[in-house]
Coordinates of C-alpha atoms in Angstrom, one line a residue:
M1 CA 61.9 -140.2 -10.6
K2 CA 58.9 -142.4 -9.3
S3 CA 55.3 -142.2 -10.2
T4 CA 54.7 -141.6 -6.4
D5 CA 56.9 -138.7 -6.6
R6 CA 55.1 -135.2 -7.8
P7 CA 57.2 -132.4 -9.4
F8 CA 57.9 -128.7 -7.9
Q9 CA 54.3 -127.5 -7.8
L10 CA 54.1 -123.4 -8.9
R11 CA 50.5 -123.3 -9.0
P12 CA 49.3 -122.7 -5.3
P13 CA 46.3 -125.1 -3.9
F14 CA 43.1 -123.2 -4.6
S15 CA 42.3 -122.6 -0.6
S16 CA 45.1 -120.0 -1.1
M17 CA 44.5 -118.8 -4.4
K18 CA 43.0 -115.5 -2.7
T19 CA 46.3 -114.5 -1.2
Y20 CA 47.6 -114.4 -4.7
L21 CA 44.6 -112.4 -6.6
P22 CA 46.2 -109.1 -5.7
L23 CA 49.4 -109.7 -7.4
L24 CA 47.6 -111.7 -10.7
L25 CA 45.6 -108.5 -11.1
I26 CA 48.3 -105.9 -11.2
P27 CA 49.7 -106.3 -15.0
S28 CA 46.2 -105.6 -15.5
L29 CA 45.8 -102.3 -13.3
L30 CA 49.5 -101.2 -14.9
P31 CA 48.1 -99.7 -18.1
F32 CA 45.5 -97.4 -16.4
T33 CA 47.7 -96.3 -13.7
L34 CA 50.4 -95.5 -16.7
Q35 CA 47.6 -93.9 -18.3
A36 CA 46.2 -91.8 -14.9
Q37 CA 49.6 -90.4 -14.6
V38 CA 50.5 -89.3 -18.7
S39 CA 47.3 -87.5 -17.6
E40 CA 48.6 -85.6 -14.9
A41 CA 51.5 -84.6 -16.4
P42 CA 52.3 -80.9 -16.7
V43 CA 51.7 -80.0 -20.4
P44 CA 54.7 -78.2 -22.3
T45 CA 54.4 -74.3 -23.1
A46 CA 55.5 -73.2 -26.1
E47 CA 58.8 -71.6 -26.1
K48 CA 58.6 -68.0 -26.7
P49 CA 60.5 -66.4 -29.3
K50 CA 63.5 -64.6 -29.4
L51 CA 64.3 -61.4 -30.8
T52 CA 67.2 -60.1 -31.7
D53 CA 68.2 -56.5 -30.5
Q54 CA 67.5 -55.2 -34.1
Q55 CA 64.5 -56.8 -34.1
V56 CA 63.0 -55.2 -30.6
T57 CA 64.2 -52.0 -31.7
S58 CA 61.9 -51.9 -34.7
V59 CA 59.5 -53.6 -33.6
L60 CA 58.8 -51.4 -30.7
G61 CA 59.6 -48.0 -33.4
Q62 CA 57.1 -49.1 -35.6
L63 CA 54.4 -49.4 -32.5
K64 CA 55.2 -46.1 -31.0
V65 CA 54.2 -44.7 -34.2
L66 CA 51.4 -46.9 -35.1
E67 CA 50.1 -45.9 -31.2
A68 CA 50.2 -42.0 -32.0
D69 CA 48.7 -42.3 -35.4
I70 CA 45.4 -44.2 -33.2
L71 CA 45.4 -42.3 -30.8
A72 CA 44.9 -39.5 -33.0
K73 CA 42.3 -40.7 -35.6
R74 CA 40.8 -41.8 -32.0
G75 CA 40.5 -38.5 -30.7
T76 CA 39.2 -37.1 -34.0
S77 CA 37.2 -39.1 -34.1
L78 CA 35.4 -38.9 -30.6
S79 CA 35.7 -35.5 -30.5
S80 CA 33.5 -35.3 -33.9
I81 CA 30.9 -38.0 -32.2
M82 CA 30.6 -35.4 -29.3
A83 CA 30.1 -32.3 -31.1
K84 CA 27.3 -33.9 -32.8
L85 CA 26.2 -34.9 -29.1
N86 CA 26.5 -31.5 -28.1
D87 CA 24.6 -30.3 -30.7
G88 CA 21.2 -32.0 -29.2
L89 CA 22.2 -30.4 -26.0
A90 CA 21.0 -27.1 -27.9
S91 CA 17.2 -27.1 -27.7
D92 CA 14.4 -30.0 -27.0
A93 CA 13.8 -29.8 -30.2
A94 CA 17.2 -30.2 -31.6
A95 CA 17.2 -33.2 -29.0
Q96 CA 14.7 -35.3 -30.5
K97 CA 15.7 -34.3 -33.8
L98 CA 19.0 -36.2 -32.6
Y99 CA 17.3 -39.4 -31.2
T100 CA 15.0 -39.7 -33.9
E101 CA 18.1 -40.0 -36.3
C102 CA 19.5 -42.3 -34.2
E103 CA 16.7 -44.4 -34.3
L104 CA 16.2 -44.7 -37.8
V105 CA 19.5 -45.0 -38.5
V106 CA 19.8 -48.4 -35.7
N107 CA 16.4 -49.4 -36.4
S108 CA 16.0 -48.4 -40.4
E109 CA 18.9 -48.0 -42.4
R110 CA 20.7 -50.6 -41.1
K111 CA 17.5 -52.8 -41.1
E112 CA 17.1 -51.5 -44.7
E113 CA 13.7 -51.2 -44.5
S114 CA 11.3 -49.4 -47.0
K115 CA 11.0 -45.6 -46.7
A116 CA 7.2 -46.2 -45.8
E117 CA 8.4 -48.3 -42.7
A118 CA 11.0 -45.7 -41.9
R119 CA 8.9 -42.7 -42.0
A120 CA 5.8 -44.4 -40.4
R121 CA 8.8 -45.5 -37.2
A122 CA 9.8 -41.7 -37.6
E123 CA 6.1 -40.5 -37.2
Q124 CA 5.0 -42.9 -34.1
L125 CA 8.6 -42.3 -32.8
E126 CA 7.5 -38.6 -32.6
R127 CA 4.1 -39.3 -31.2
R128 CA 6.1 -41.0 -28.8
L129 CA 8.3 -38.2 -27.4
E130 CA 5.4 -35.7 -27.7
G131 CA 2.9 -37.6 -25.3
G132 CA 0.2 -37.8 -27.5
K133 CA -0.6 -34.4 -26.9
G134 CA 0.8 -32.6 -29.6
K135 CA 4.2 -31.1 -30.3
G136 CA 6.3 -29.7 -27.5
A137 CA 3.4 -31.4 -25.0
A138 CA 4.4 -33.5 -21.6
T139 CA 1.6 -35.0 -19.7
T140 CA 2.2 -35.3 -15.8
D141 CA 2.2 -38.7 -15.8
E142 CA 5.0 -38.8 -18.4
G143 CA 7.2 -35.9 -17.3
D144 CA 9.1 -34.0 -20.2
P145 CA 11.0 -36.7 -22.7
A146 CA 12.9 -33.9 -24.4
L147 CA 14.3 -33.0 -21.1
G148 CA 15.1 -36.5 -20.0
I149 CA 16.8 -36.9 -23.7
R150 CA 19.3 -33.6 -23.0
L151 CA 20.6 -35.1 -19.4
G152 CA 21.0 -38.3 -21.1
L153 CA 22.9 -37.2 -23.8
R154 CA 24.8 -34.8 -20.8
Y155 CA 25.6 -37.6 -19.0
L156 CA 26.8 -39.7 -22.2
I157 CA 28.8 -37.2 -23.1
M158 CA 30.8 -36.6 -19.4
T159 CA 31.1 -41.2 -19.8
L160 CA 32.9 -40.7 -23.4
E161 CA 35.0 -37.7 -21.5
A162 CA 35.2 -40.3 -17.8
H163 CA 36.8 -42.8 -20.7
E164 CA 39.4 -40.5 -22.3
A165 CA 40.7 -38.9 -19.5
K166 CA 44.2 -39.4 -17.3
E167 CA 44.1 -39.3 -13.5
E168 CA 44.9 -36.1 -13.4
E169 CA 41.7 -35.3 -16.2
F170 CA 39.6 -37.6 -14.4
K171 CA 39.9 -36.1 -11.4
K172 CA 38.4 -32.3 -12.8
M173 CA 35.8 -34.0 -13.3
V174 CA 33.8 -33.8 -9.8
P175 CA 32.7 -30.9 -10.0
K176 CA 31.0 -31.3 -13.6
L177 CA 29.8 -34.0 -12.1
Q178 CA 28.2 -32.2 -9.1
T179 CA 26.8 -29.5 -11.1
Y180 CA 24.5 -32.8 -13.3
I181 CA 23.6 -33.9 -9.9
Q182 CA 22.0 -30.8 -9.0
D183 CA 20.6 -30.0 -12.1
L184 CA 18.7 -33.8 -12.2
V185 CA 17.3 -32.9 -9.0
A186 CA 16.1 -29.7 -9.8
S187 CA 14.7 -31.1 -13.1
A188 CA 13.1 -33.9 -11.1
P189 CA 9.3 -32.7 -11.1
K190 CA 9.9 -32.5 -14.6
L191 CA 11.0 -36.5 -14.8
K192 CA 8.0 -38.7 -14.6
G193 CA 7.3 -41.9 -16.7
R194 CA 8.7 -42.2 -20.2
A195 CA 10.9 -39.1 -19.7
L196 CA 12.9 -40.9 -16.4
A197 CA 13.2 -43.0 -18.7
M198 CA 14.7 -41.3 -21.9
I199 CA 17.3 -40.5 -19.5
N200 CA 18.4 -44.3 -20.0
R201 CA 17.2 -45.2 -23.2
V202 CA 20.1 -42.6 -24.2
C203 CA 23.1 -43.4 -22.7
N204 CA 22.9 -47.1 -21.7
Q205 CA 23.9 -50.3 -23.4
G206 CA 21.4 -50.6 -26.7
S207 CA 20.5 -46.8 -26.6
P208 CA 19.8 -45.9 -30.5
V209 CA 22.3 -43.6 -29.8
V210 CA 25.4 -45.7 -28.1
E211 CA 24.2 -47.7 -31.1
A212 CA 24.5 -45.3 -34.0
F213 CA 27.9 -43.8 -33.4
Q214 CA 28.9 -47.1 -32.4
L215 CA 29.8 -46.0 -28.5
D216 CA 29.6 -49.6 -26.7
R217 CA 33.2 -50.2 -26.0
Y218 CA 33.1 -46.5 -24.2
L219 CA 31.5 -46.8 -21.6
E220 CA 33.3 -48.6 -18.9
R221 CA 35.2 -46.5 -16.9
E222 CA 36.9 -47.9 -13.9
G223 CA 35.7 -45.2 -10.6
W224 CA 32.7 -44.4 -13.0
S225 CA 28.9 -45.6 -13.2
N226 CA 27.6 -45.2 -16.3
N227 CA 23.6 -45.1 -14.7
P228 CA 22.8 -41.6 -15.0
T229 CA 20.4 -41.3 -12.8
A230 CA 22.3 -43.5 -9.8
I231 CA 22.5 -40.6 -7.4
G232 CA 24.6 -42.9 -4.5
A233 CA 26.9 -45.2 -7.3
M234 CA 27.7 -41.7 -8.3
Y235 CA 28.9 -40.3 -5.1
N236 CA 30.3 -44.0 -3.9
E237 CA 32.1 -44.8 -7.4
T238 CA 33.6 -41.5 -8.3
I239 CA 33.4 -38.0 -5.9
L240 CA 33.9 -39.5 -2.8
A241 CA 36.6 -41.8 -3.7
I242 CA 38.4 -39.2 -5.5
A243 CA 37.9 -37.1 -2.2
E244 CA 39.5 -39.6 0.0
A245 CA 43.1 -39.8 -1.1
D246 CA 42.9 -35.6 -1.7
A247 CA 40.1 -34.0 0.5
K248 CA 39.6 -36.1 3.6
D249 CA 38.0 -33.2 5.7
S250 CA 34.9 -32.7 2.8
L251 CA 34.0 -36.2 3.3
P252 CA 31.4 -36.0 5.7
G253 CA 30.1 -33.0 3.7
L254 CA 29.7 -34.7 0.7
W255 CA 28.1 -37.7 2.3
D256 CA 25.4 -34.7 3.3
S257 CA 25.3 -33.8 -0.2
R258 CA 24.9 -37.6 -1.4
I259 CA 21.9 -37.9 1.2
I260 CA 20.0 -34.6 1.1
A261 CA 20.2 -34.7 -3.1
E262 CA 19.1 -38.8 -3.4
A263 CA 16.3 -37.6 -0.8
A264 CA 15.1 -34.8 -2.9
F265 CA 15.2 -37.0 -6.0
R266 CA 13.0 -39.8 -4.9
K267 CA 10.6 -37.6 -3.3
E268 CA 9.9 -36.5 -6.6
N269 CA 9.7 -39.8 -8.3
M270 CA 7.8 -42.1 -5.6
T271 CA 4.4 -41.4 -4.5
V272 CA 3.4 -40.3 -1.3
P273 CA 3.4 -43.4 0.0
E274 CA 6.1 -44.9 -1.4
H275 CA 8.4 -41.8 -0.2
A276 CA 7.2 -42.4 3.3
L277 CA 8.3 -45.6 4.0
W278 CA 11.8 -44.7 2.5
L279 CA 11.9 -42.3 5.0
Q280 CA 11.0 -44.7 7.9
N281 CA 13.2 -47.7 6.1
E282 CA 16.1 -46.3 3.6
L283 CA 17.1 -43.0 4.8
P284 CA 18.1 -44.2 8.5
A285 CA 19.8 -47.2 7.1
L286 CA 21.6 -44.4 4.4
R287 CA 23.0 -42.3 7.2
W288 CA 24.5 -45.5 9.0
E289 CA 25.7 -46.4 6.1
R290 CA 27.1 -42.5 5.9
S291 CA 28.7 -43.6 9.9
A292 CA 30.4 -46.7 9.2
Y293 CA 32.0 -45.6 6.1
L294 CA 33.4 -42.2 7.9
Y295 CA 34.3 -44.0 10.9
E296 CA 37.0 -46.2 8.2
K297 CA 37.6 -43.2 6.0
G298 CA 36.5 -39.9 7.3
P299 CA 38.8 -37.3 9.5
S300 CA 37.0 -38.2 12.9
A301 CA 36.5 -41.6 14.1
I302 CA 34.8 -40.3 17.4
N303 CA 32.3 -38.3 15.4
A304 CA 31.1 -40.6 13.5
M305 CA 30.3 -43.1 16.5
G306 CA 28.7 -40.4 18.1
D307 CA 26.5 -40.3 14.7
M308 CA 25.7 -43.8 15.3
L309 CA 24.4 -43.6 19.0
K310 CA 22.0 -40.2 17.6
N311 CA 21.0 -42.7 14.5
I312 CA 19.9 -45.5 16.8
K313 CA 18.4 -43.1 19.7
E314 CA 16.8 -41.6 16.5
N315 CA 15.1 -44.8 15.0
P316 CA 15.2 -47.8 17.5
G317 CA 12.2 -49.4 16.1
H318 CA 14.1 -49.6 12.8
P319 CA 14.7 -53.7 11.7
D320 CA 18.1 -53.2 11.4
A321 CA 18.4 -51.5 14.6
P322 CA 20.0 -54.5 16.9
N323 CA 22.4 -54.9 14.6
W324 CA 23.8 -51.4 15.1
V325 CA 23.6 -51.8 18.6
Q326 CA 26.1 -54.8 18.7
Q327 CA 28.4 -53.1 15.9
L328 CA 28.7 -50.0 18.2
R329 CA 29.4 -52.0 21.3
Q330 CA 32.3 -53.5 19.6
L331 CA 33.6 -50.5 18.3
V332 CA 33.4 -48.9 21.9
N333 CA 34.7 -52.3 23.6
Q334 CA 37.7 -52.1 20.5
S335 CA 38.5 -48.2 21.7
A336 CA 37.9 -48.9 25.8
P337 CA 41.0 -48.1 27.1
T338 CA 40.6 -50.9 29.7
P339 CA 39.0 -54.2 29.4
V340 CA 34.9 -53.8 29.4
S341 CA 33.8 -55.7 32.6
S342 CA 31.6 -59.0 30.7
E343 CA 28.2 -57.7 32.5
A344 CA 28.2 -54.3 30.8
D345 CA 29.4 -56.0 27.5
K346 CA 26.6 -58.4 27.7
P347 CA 23.0 -57.5 25.3
A348 CA 20.2 -56.9 26.7
S349 CA 18.1 -59.9 27.2
N350 CA 14.6 -60.1 25.4

């Protein structure tokens, strides 16, 4: 080979190196590509165990026996607790005694306070329940705390019953709930300040009564409000919901009862100016909610539309009135036998 002859060149000239750079980089990118593919691969699930027919029969049989035993013990335990709670309904003194004992169990015995600390706590609690005016007294501002405790205990018992009730038994709780609402409204003049707070204090999570009897896992039930003063929630979640399926014709009357009860309860627990604002703003909105609900679920959509129109006429200055007009116009257009002309459907200009 002549010196001037050059062997075949594998390396390209520098000017064309940029053409080959992507190819040179491919090997360095392969580990990352493979890693990404591996990370995206589905994680294999554990294989379910295979049981023989004999094992299945044996385990299911044991579970049936255990379930019966658990339910029996659970029923006995809850029945015993509810009996003690019912004892607290006997009188104001019994209600205060039960609440005080629960408070001491949770905040003294379980925290291992000394006898002197426990006694001081009991005396402080007694003064607080009496409103600082002597035994059995109630001030205008604080209402009647003992009455609040009794109502709270009553609703707590109902909540426990609701939690344990099967579907048909649960439906039978509606009259009991309606009676409670009537009594709650009738008691409203005495449920001021501390008295009103005691109703919630007795039966909500964190309550000394709930904590003392370890009832927090029994307070949640679908279709039941655990707020003992939320009249609207009691109707929406339980009374109206059950009537939708079983007594559709009763829905308008039930809604009227709800509005009347809520208005009466709020009147007693608001100042005169606060209640005036509620009547001006919240009551018309509540009536519109009634009409919208009955349009969808009530016995007569036409009657519901008439109630909507009446509500707009009676409350033209309400902040929601423009939206009400648009909603009713849309419903009317949807129900029209023939398409509505664009001019008739056009909103009024400002």
